[in-house]
C-alpha positions as a Markdown table, in Angstrom:
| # | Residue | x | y | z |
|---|---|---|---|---|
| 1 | Unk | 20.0 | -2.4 | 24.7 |
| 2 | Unk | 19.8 | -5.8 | 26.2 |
| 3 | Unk | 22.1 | -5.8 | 29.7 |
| 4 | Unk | 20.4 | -9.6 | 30.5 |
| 5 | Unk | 18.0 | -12.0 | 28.7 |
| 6 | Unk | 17.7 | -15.1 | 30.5 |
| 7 | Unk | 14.7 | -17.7 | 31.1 |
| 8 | Unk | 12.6 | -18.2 | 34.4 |
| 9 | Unk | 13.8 | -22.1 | 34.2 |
| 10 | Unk | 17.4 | -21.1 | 34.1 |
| 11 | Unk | 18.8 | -22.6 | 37.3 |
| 12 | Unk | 21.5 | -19.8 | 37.6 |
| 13 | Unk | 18.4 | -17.0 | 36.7 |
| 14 | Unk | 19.2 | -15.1 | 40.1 |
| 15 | Unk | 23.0 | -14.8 | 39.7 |
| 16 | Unk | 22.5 | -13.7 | 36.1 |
| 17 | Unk | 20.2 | -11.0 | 36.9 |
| 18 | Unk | 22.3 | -9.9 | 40.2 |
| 19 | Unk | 25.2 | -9.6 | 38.4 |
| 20 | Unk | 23.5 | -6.6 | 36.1 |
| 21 | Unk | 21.2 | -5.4 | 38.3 |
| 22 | Unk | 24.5 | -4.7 | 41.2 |
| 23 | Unk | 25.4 | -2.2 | 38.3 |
| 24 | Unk | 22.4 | -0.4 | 37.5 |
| 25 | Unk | 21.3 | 0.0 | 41.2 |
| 26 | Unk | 22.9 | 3.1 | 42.9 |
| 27 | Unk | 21.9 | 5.9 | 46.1 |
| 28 | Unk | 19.4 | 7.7 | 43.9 |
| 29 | Unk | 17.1 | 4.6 | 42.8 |
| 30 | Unk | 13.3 | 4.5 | 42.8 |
| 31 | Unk | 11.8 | 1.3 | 41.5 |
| 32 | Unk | 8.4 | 1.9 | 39.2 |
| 33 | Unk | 6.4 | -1.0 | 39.2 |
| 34 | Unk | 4.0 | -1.2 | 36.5 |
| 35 | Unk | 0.3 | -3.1 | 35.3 |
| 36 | Unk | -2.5 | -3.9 | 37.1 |
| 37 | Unk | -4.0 | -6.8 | 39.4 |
| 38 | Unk | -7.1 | -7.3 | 37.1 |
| 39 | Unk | -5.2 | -9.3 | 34.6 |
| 40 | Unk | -3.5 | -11.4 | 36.1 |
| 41 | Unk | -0.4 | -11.7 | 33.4 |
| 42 | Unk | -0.6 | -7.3 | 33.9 |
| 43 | Unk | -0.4 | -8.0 | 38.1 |
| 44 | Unk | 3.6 | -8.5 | 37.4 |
| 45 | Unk | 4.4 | -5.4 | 38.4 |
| 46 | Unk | 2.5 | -4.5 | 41.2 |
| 47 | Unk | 3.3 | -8.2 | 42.7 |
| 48 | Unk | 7.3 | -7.1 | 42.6 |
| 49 | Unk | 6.5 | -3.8 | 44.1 |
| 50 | Unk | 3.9 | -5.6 | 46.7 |
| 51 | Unk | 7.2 | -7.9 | 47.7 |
| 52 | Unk | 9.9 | -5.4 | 47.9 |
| 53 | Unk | 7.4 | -3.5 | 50.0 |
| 54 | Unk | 7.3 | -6.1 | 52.1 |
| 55 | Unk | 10.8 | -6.6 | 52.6 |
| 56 | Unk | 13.8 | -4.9 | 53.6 |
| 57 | Unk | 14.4 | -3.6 | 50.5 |
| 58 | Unk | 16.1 | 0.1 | 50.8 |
| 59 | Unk | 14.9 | 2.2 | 48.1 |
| 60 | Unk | 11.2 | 3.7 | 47.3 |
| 61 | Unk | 8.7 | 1.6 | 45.6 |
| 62 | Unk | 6.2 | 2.9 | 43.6 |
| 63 | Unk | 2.8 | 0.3 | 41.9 |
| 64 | Unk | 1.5 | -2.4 | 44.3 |
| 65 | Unk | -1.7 | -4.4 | 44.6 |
| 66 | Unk | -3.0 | -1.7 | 46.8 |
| 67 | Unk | -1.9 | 1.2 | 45.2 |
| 68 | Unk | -1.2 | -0.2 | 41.7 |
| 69 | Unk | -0.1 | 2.2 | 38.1 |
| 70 | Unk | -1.4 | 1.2 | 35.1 |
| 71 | Unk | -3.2 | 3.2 | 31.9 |
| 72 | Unk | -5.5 | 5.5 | 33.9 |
| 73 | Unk | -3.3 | 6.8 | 36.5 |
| 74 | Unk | -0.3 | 6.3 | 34.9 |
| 75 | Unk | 0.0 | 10.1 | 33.8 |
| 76 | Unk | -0.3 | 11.4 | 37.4 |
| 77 | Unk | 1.7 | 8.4 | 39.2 |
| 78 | Unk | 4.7 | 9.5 | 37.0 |
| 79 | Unk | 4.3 | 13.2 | 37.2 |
| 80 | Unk | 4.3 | 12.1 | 41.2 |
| 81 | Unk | 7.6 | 9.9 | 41.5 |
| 82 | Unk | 9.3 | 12.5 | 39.0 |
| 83 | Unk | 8.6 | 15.5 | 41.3 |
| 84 | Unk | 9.2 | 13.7 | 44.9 |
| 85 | Unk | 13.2 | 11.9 | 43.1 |
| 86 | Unk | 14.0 | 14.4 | 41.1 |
| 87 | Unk | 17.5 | 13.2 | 40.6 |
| 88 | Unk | 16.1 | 9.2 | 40.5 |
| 89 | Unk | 17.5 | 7.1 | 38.7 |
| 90 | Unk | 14.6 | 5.1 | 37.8 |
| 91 | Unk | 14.3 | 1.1 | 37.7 |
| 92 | Unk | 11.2 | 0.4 | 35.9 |
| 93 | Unk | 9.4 | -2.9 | 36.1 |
| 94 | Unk | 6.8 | -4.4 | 33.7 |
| 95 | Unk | 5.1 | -7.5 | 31.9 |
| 96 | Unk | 5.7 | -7.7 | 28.3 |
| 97 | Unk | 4.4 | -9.5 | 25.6 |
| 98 | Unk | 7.2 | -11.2 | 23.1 |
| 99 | Unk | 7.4 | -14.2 | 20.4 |
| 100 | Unk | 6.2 | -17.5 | 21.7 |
| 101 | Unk | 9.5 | -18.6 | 22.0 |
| 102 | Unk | 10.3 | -16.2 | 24.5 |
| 103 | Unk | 7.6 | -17.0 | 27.1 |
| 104 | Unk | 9.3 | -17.0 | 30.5 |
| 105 | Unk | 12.0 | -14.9 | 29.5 |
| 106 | Unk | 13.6 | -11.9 | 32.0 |
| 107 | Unk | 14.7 | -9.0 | 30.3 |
| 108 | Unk | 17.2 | -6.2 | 31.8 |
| 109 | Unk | 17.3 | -3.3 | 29.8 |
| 110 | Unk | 19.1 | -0.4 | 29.7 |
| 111 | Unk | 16.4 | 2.5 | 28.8 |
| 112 | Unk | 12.6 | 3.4 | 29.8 |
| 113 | Unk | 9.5 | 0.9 | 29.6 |
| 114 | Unk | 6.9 | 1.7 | 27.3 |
| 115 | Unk | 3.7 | 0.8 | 28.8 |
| 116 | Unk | 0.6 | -0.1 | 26.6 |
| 117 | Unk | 2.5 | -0.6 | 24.4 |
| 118 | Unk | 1.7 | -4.2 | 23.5 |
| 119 | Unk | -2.0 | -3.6 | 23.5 |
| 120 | Unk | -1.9 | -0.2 | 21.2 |
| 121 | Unk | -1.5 | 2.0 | 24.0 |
| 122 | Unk | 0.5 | 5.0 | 23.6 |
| 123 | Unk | 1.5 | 5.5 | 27.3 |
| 124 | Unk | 4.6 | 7.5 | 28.8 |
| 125 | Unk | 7.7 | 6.0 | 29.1 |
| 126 | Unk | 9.4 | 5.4 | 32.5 |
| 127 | Unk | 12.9 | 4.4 | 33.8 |
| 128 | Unk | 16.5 | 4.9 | 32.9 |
| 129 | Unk | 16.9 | 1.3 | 33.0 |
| 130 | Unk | 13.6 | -1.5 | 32.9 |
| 131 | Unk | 13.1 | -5.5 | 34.0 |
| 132 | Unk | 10.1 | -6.9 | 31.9 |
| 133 | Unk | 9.3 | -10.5 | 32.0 |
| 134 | Unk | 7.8 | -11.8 | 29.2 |
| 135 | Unk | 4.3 | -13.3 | 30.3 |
| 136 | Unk | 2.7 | -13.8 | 27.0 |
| 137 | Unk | 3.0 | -13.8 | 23.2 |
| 138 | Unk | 1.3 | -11.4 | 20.7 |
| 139 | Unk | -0.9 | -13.3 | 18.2 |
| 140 | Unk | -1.5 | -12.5 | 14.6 |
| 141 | Unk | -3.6 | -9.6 | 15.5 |
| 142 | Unk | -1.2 | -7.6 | 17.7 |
| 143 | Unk | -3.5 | -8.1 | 20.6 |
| 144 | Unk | -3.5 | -11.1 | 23.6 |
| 145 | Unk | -5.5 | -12.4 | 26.5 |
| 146 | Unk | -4.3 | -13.1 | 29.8 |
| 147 | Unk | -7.1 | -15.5 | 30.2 |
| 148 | Unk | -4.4 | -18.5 | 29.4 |
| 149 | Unk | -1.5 | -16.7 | 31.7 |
| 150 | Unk | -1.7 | -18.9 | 35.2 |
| 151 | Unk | -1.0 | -17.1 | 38.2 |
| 152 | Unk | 1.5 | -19.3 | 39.7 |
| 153 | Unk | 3.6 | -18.4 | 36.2 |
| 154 | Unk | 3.2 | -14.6 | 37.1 |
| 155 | Unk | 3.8 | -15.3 | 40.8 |
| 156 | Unk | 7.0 | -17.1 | 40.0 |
| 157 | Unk | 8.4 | -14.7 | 37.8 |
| 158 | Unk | 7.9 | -11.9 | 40.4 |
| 159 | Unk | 9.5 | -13.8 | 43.5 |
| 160 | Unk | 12.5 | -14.6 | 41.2 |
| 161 | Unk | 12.6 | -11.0 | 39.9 |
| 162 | Unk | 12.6 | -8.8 | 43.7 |
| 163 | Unk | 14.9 | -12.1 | 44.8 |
| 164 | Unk | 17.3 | -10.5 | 42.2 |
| 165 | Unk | 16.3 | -6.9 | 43.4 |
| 166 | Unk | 16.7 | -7.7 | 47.0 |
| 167 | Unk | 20.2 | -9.6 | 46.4 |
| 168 | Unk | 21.4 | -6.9 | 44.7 |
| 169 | Unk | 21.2 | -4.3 | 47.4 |
């Protein structure tokens, strides 16, 4: 279920996003950032987690550039977080792929992320509740390349989505 869907461009984008994200965030929340900084539209996750880690943001944060989770690791990385918050309610972050219409487009959900899933991956599923911004569209074959995602998109989308995080606490 859909808690916000609103477009980068969207002047009021941070407000929108504060408002749902104030009611999802509680004491017990780990955020789960997810994808990988060798693709650059996959590095939206581990850019969000990179910049709340370097923050003041209160709560653990999990996938970074340095330490990033993505299909190989993903297994253990969740196994990991699970053990260490075992009451967590978990806030997990992701780049998706979507129609071409909705390029750009924030997503709060309420309910996990399902990694891989865009590329035919079946991966585990993470967080109570999920962000994904849509970075890309799916073409005619179920399958994409980042090669035409710009970084400064993917950077953009990231400041504007730990600005909402960070507001929020």
């Amino acid at each position: 279920m859909y808690l916000a869907k609103v477009n980068y461009n969207k002047e009021n984008v941070v407000e929108i996003l504060c408002s749902v994200l104030r009611d999802i965030i509680n004491d017990n929340t780990v955020v789960v950032c997810i994808g990988t900084d060798r693709a650059i539209g996959d590095a939206l996750g581990p850019l969000v987690g990179t910049m709340l880690k370097n923050s003041d943001f209160n709560f653990p944060v999990y996938g970074t550039l340095d330490n990033p989770i993505h299909a190989l690791n993903i297994y253990e990385s969740i196994e990991h977080i699970k053990k260490a918050h075992p009451n967590g309610n978990f806030l997990a972050i992701d780049a998706c792929l979507g129609a071409k219409n909705n390029i750009g487009n924030i997503q709060v959900r309420e309910g996990p992320i399902l990694p891989g899933k865009g590329v035919g991956k079946k991966l585990p599923q993470i967080g109570n509740h999920s962000i994904v911004g849509i970075v890309d569209k799916i073409d005619e074959n179920n399958r994409f390349s980042f090669n035409n995602v710009r970084l400064s998109f993917i950077l953009e989308l990231a400041e504007l989505i730990s600005l909402s995080l960070l507001l929020s606490t």
